[in-house]
């Protein structure tokens, strides 16, 4: 497994002067800066291309609240909200603003993070506001119909940390989509022309939680809406869900004699779990499709050091 060490940090001293106001500088005097670093496992980055970084950007949300009072429903991201951390070399990461531990043993903090930040910052989906109570929710995400534009979305959560903490903070990232791939059986003589998903719900809302989060899927699309097409090498990054009876696969292929055929496979009742990868084996000789769950790294450990 390839891993790369990434650092995300809020700089103090001279390097912080360009991003902090004089008031912030006064408040930071004598306090410890929060420094972010992460270890990244192999992930998908559209069309089955393995990524070696978190996409050049991550976003962080931080909650500050009275010790032992966490409910997950009344708190707001009052400490950090969509704080962007970027890197030119995917090794050293820097936030635009300086953040410091409050040095108060009556307070606690909890962090959520998402990557790559660019995939969460465009017009495809929106986060709940800074004033919204509860853990972050990413509203109205639509799976892009262009397979090359589908991105491996990741989210992470931390435990609670005292305001006087001196050790590192760990954020565990995980894949929040389902990866769907295809392969051709060894006894298949022929060529796959196209693979299409039809009747698959494609829009939903991701709700973060301290145990990993979940998706709420929008109603079943109309006929022909957001049809997903690709070839045998494509990896589709879809919203986790239990598929409705209207969902199915359509595979067009030519056999060994160059005759054209279409194979359909019902997806109704099948569950795609978050962070799982499913491989569908196409057998041209038997005119069948067989699904298999295959390994996909689901946890990315991220350390936040003081």
Short mmCIF file of N, CA, C and O in Angstrom, two decimals, residues 96-144:
data_model
loop_
_atom_site.label_atom_id
_atom_site.label_comp_id
_atom_site.label_asym_id
_atom_site.label_seq_id
_atom_site.Cartn_x
_atom_site.Cartn_y
_atom_site.Cartn_z
N UNK A 96 -5.03 29.39 5.73
CA UNK A 96 -4.91 30.83 5.52
C UNK A 96 -4.89 31.59 6.84
O UNK A 96 -4.34 32.67 6.94
N UNK A 97 -5.50 31.00 7.88
CA UNK A 97 -5.60 31.66 9.18
C UNK A 97 -4.91 30.83 10.26
O UNK A 97 -4.80 29.60 10.14
N UNK A 98 -4.47 31.50 11.31
CA UNK A 98 -3.84 30.81 12.43
C UNK A 98 -4.88 30.33 13.43
O UNK A 98 -5.81 31.06 13.76
N UNK A 99 -4.74 29.10 13.93
CA UNK A 99 -5.65 28.56 14.94
C UNK A 99 -4.85 28.01 16.10
O UNK A 99 -3.82 27.37 15.92
N UNK A 100 -5.34 28.29 17.33
CA UNK A 100 -4.59 27.95 18.54
C UNK A 100 -5.49 27.24 19.54
O UNK A 100 -6.69 27.50 19.62
N UNK A 101 -4.87 26.33 20.31
CA UNK A 101 -5.62 25.67 21.36
C UNK A 101 -6.07 26.70 22.40
O UNK A 101 -5.30 27.58 22.76
N UNK A 102 -7.31 26.64 22.87
CA UNK A 102 -7.84 27.65 23.79
C UNK A 102 -7.21 27.63 25.18
O UNK A 102 -7.39 28.58 25.95
N UNK A 103 -6.49 26.57 25.53
CA UNK A 103 -5.84 26.46 26.84
C UNK A 103 -6.84 26.67 27.97
O UNK A 103 -6.60 27.41 28.92
N UNK A 104 -7.99 25.99 27.85
CA UNK A 104 -9.08 26.12 28.82
C UNK A 104 -9.61 24.72 29.11
O UNK A 104 -10.17 24.06 28.23
N UNK A 105 -9.45 24.25 30.35
CA UNK A 105 -9.85 22.87 30.66
C UNK A 105 -11.36 22.72 30.86
O UNK A 105 -11.84 21.62 31.17
N UNK A 106 -12.12 23.80 30.69
CA UNK A 106 -13.57 23.69 30.73
C UNK A 106 -14.16 23.57 29.33
O UNK A 106 -15.37 23.49 29.16
N UNK A 107 -13.28 23.57 28.31
CA UNK A 107 -13.72 23.50 26.92
C UNK A 107 -13.22 22.21 26.25
O UNK A 107 -12.20 21.65 26.64
N UNK A 108 -13.97 21.78 25.23
CA UNK A 108 -13.55 20.68 24.40
C UNK A 108 -13.71 21.04 22.93
O UNK A 108 -14.48 21.96 22.59
N UNK A 109 -12.98 20.31 22.07
CA UNK A 109 -13.07 20.53 20.64
C UNK A 109 -13.26 19.20 19.92
O UNK A 109 -12.81 18.17 20.38
N UNK A 110 -13.93 19.29 18.78
CA UNK A 110 -14.10 18.13 17.90
C UNK A 110 -13.96 18.63 16.46
O UNK A 110 -14.44 19.73 16.12
N UNK A 111 -13.28 17.84 15.62
CA UNK A 111 -13.01 18.27 14.24
C UNK A 111 -13.63 17.31 13.22
O UNK A 111 -13.69 16.10 13.43
N UNK A 112 -14.07 17.90 12.11
CA UNK A 112 -14.50 17.15 10.93
C UNK A 112 -13.69 17.69 9.75
O UNK A 112 -13.34 18.87 9.71
N UNK A 113 -13.39 16.84 8.78
CA UNK A 113 -12.63 17.28 7.62
C UNK A 113 -13.12 16.56 6.38
O UNK A 113 -13.71 15.48 6.46
N UNK A 114 -12.87 17.17 5.22
CA UNK A 114 -13.32 16.59 3.96
C UNK A 114 -12.28 16.82 2.87
O UNK A 114 -11.51 17.78 2.92
N UNK A 115 -12.26 15.92 1.89
CA UNK A 115 -11.26 16.00 0.83
C UNK A 115 -11.78 15.28 -0.42
O UNK A 115 -12.56 14.35 -0.33
N UNK A 116 -11.31 15.77 -1.60
CA UNK A 116 -10.58 17.02 -1.80
C UNK A 116 -11.53 18.21 -1.66
O UNK A 116 -12.69 18.12 -2.06
N UNK A 117 -11.04 19.31 -1.10
CA UNK A 117 -11.90 20.46 -0.82
C UNK A 117 -12.55 21.01 -2.08
O UNK A 117 -13.69 21.48 -2.04
N UNK A 118 -11.85 20.94 -3.21
CA UNK A 118 -12.38 21.49 -4.46
C UNK A 118 -13.67 20.79 -4.88
O UNK A 118 -14.55 21.40 -5.49
N UNK A 119 -13.81 19.50 -4.54
CA UNK A 119 -15.01 18.76 -4.92
C UNK A 119 -16.22 19.16 -4.09
O UNK A 119 -17.36 18.92 -4.48
N UNK A 120 -15.97 19.78 -2.93
CA UNK A 120 -17.05 20.22 -2.04
C UNK A 120 -17.33 21.72 -2.16
O UNK A 120 -18.22 22.23 -1.49
N UNK A 121 -16.55 22.41 -2.97
CA UNK A 121 -16.62 23.88 -2.99
C UNK A 121 -17.30 24.45 -4.22
O UNK A 121 -17.52 25.66 -4.30
N UNK A 122 -17.63 23.63 -5.20
CA UNK A 122 -18.23 24.14 -6.43
C UNK A 122 -19.74 24.26 -6.33
O UNK A 122 -20.31 24.43 -5.24
N UNK A 123 -20.40 24.14 -7.48
CA UNK A 123 -21.85 24.26 -7.54
C UNK A 123 -22.56 22.94 -7.28
O UNK A 123 -23.79 22.90 -7.17
N UNK A 124 -21.80 21.85 -7.19
CA UNK A 124 -22.40 20.53 -6.97
C UNK A 124 -22.46 20.23 -5.48
O UNK A 124 -21.57 19.61 -4.91
N UNK A 125 -23.53 20.69 -4.84
CA UNK A 125 -23.70 20.49 -3.41
C UNK A 125 -23.26 21.68 -2.60
O UNK A 125 -22.44 22.49 -3.03
N UNK A 126 -23.81 21.80 -1.39
CA UNK A 126 -23.48 22.93 -0.51
C UNK A 126 -23.53 22.47 0.95
O UNK A 126 -24.37 21.63 1.32
N UNK A 127 -22.63 23.00 1.76
CA UNK A 127 -22.63 22.68 3.18
C UNK A 127 -23.67 23.51 3.93
O UNK A 127 -24.03 24.62 3.51
N UNK A 128 -24.16 22.98 5.03
CA UNK A 128 -24.98 23.76 5.93
C UNK A 128 -24.15 24.95 6.44
O UNK A 128 -22.92 24.91 6.44
N UNK A 129 -24.80 26.01 6.87
CA UNK A 129 -24.12 27.25 7.23
C UNK A 129 -23.39 27.14 8.57
O UNK A 129 -23.61 26.19 9.34
N UNK A 130 -22.56 28.12 8.85
CA UNK A 130 -21.82 28.16 10.11
C UNK A 130 -22.77 28.27 11.29
O UNK A 130 -22.45 27.80 12.40
N UNK A 131 -23.93 28.87 11.09
CA UNK A 131 -24.89 29.07 12.19
C UNK A 131 -25.80 27.87 12.38
O UNK A 131 -26.53 27.80 13.38
N UNK A 132 -25.76 26.90 11.46
CA UNK A 132 -26.63 25.74 11.56
C UNK A 132 -26.17 24.80 12.66
O UNK A 132 -25.00 24.42 12.73
N UNK A 133 -27.08 24.43 13.53
CA UNK A 133 -26.75 23.53 14.62
C UNK A 133 -26.62 22.09 14.13
O UNK A 133 -27.30 21.68 13.19
N UNK A 134 -25.75 21.35 14.79
CA UNK A 134 -25.55 19.96 14.43
C UNK A 134 -24.27 19.75 13.63
O UNK A 134 -23.57 20.69 13.28
N UNK A 135 -23.98 18.49 13.37
CA UNK A 135 -22.78 18.15 12.62
C UNK A 135 -22.95 18.52 11.15
O UNK A 135 -24.08 18.70 10.68
N UNK A 136 -21.85 18.65 10.40
CA UNK A 136 -21.94 19.13 9.02
C UNK A 136 -22.81 18.23 8.15
O UNK A 136 -22.80 17.01 8.28
N UNK A 137 -23.53 18.87 7.23
CA UNK A 137 -24.27 18.14 6.20
C UNK A 137 -23.92 18.75 4.85
O UNK A 137 -23.83 19.96 4.70
N UNK A 138 -23.72 17.89 3.87
CA UNK A 138 -23.41 18.32 2.50
C UNK A 138 -24.65 18.04 1.67
O UNK A 138 -24.99 16.88 1.41
N UNK A 139 -25.35 19.10 1.27
CA UNK A 139 -26.68 19.00 0.68
C UNK A 139 -26.64 18.99 -0.84
O UNK A 139 -25.89 19.73 -1.48
N UNK A 140 -27.50 18.16 -1.43
CA UNK A 140 -27.74 18.22 -2.87
C UNK A 140 -26.60 17.83 -3.77
O UNK A 140 -26.42 18.41 -4.84
N UNK A 141 -25.82 16.81 -3.39
CA UNK A 141 -24.75 16.34 -4.26
C UNK A 141 -25.33 15.48 -5.37
O UNK A 141 -26.16 14.61 -5.14
N UNK A 142 -24.89 15.73 -6.61
CA UNK A 142 -25.33 14.95 -7.76
C UNK A 142 -24.13 14.25 -8.39
O UNK A 142 -23.11 14.90 -8.69
N UNK A 143 -24.22 12.94 -8.59
CA UNK A 143 -23.13 12.20 -9.23
C UNK A 143 -22.99 12.69 -10.66
O UNK A 143 -23.95 12.65 -11.43
N UNK A 144 -21.81 13.19 -11.07
CA UNK A 144 -21.62 13.67 -12.44
C UNK A 144 -21.86 12.56 -13.46
O UNK A 144 -21.45 11.42 -13.26
#
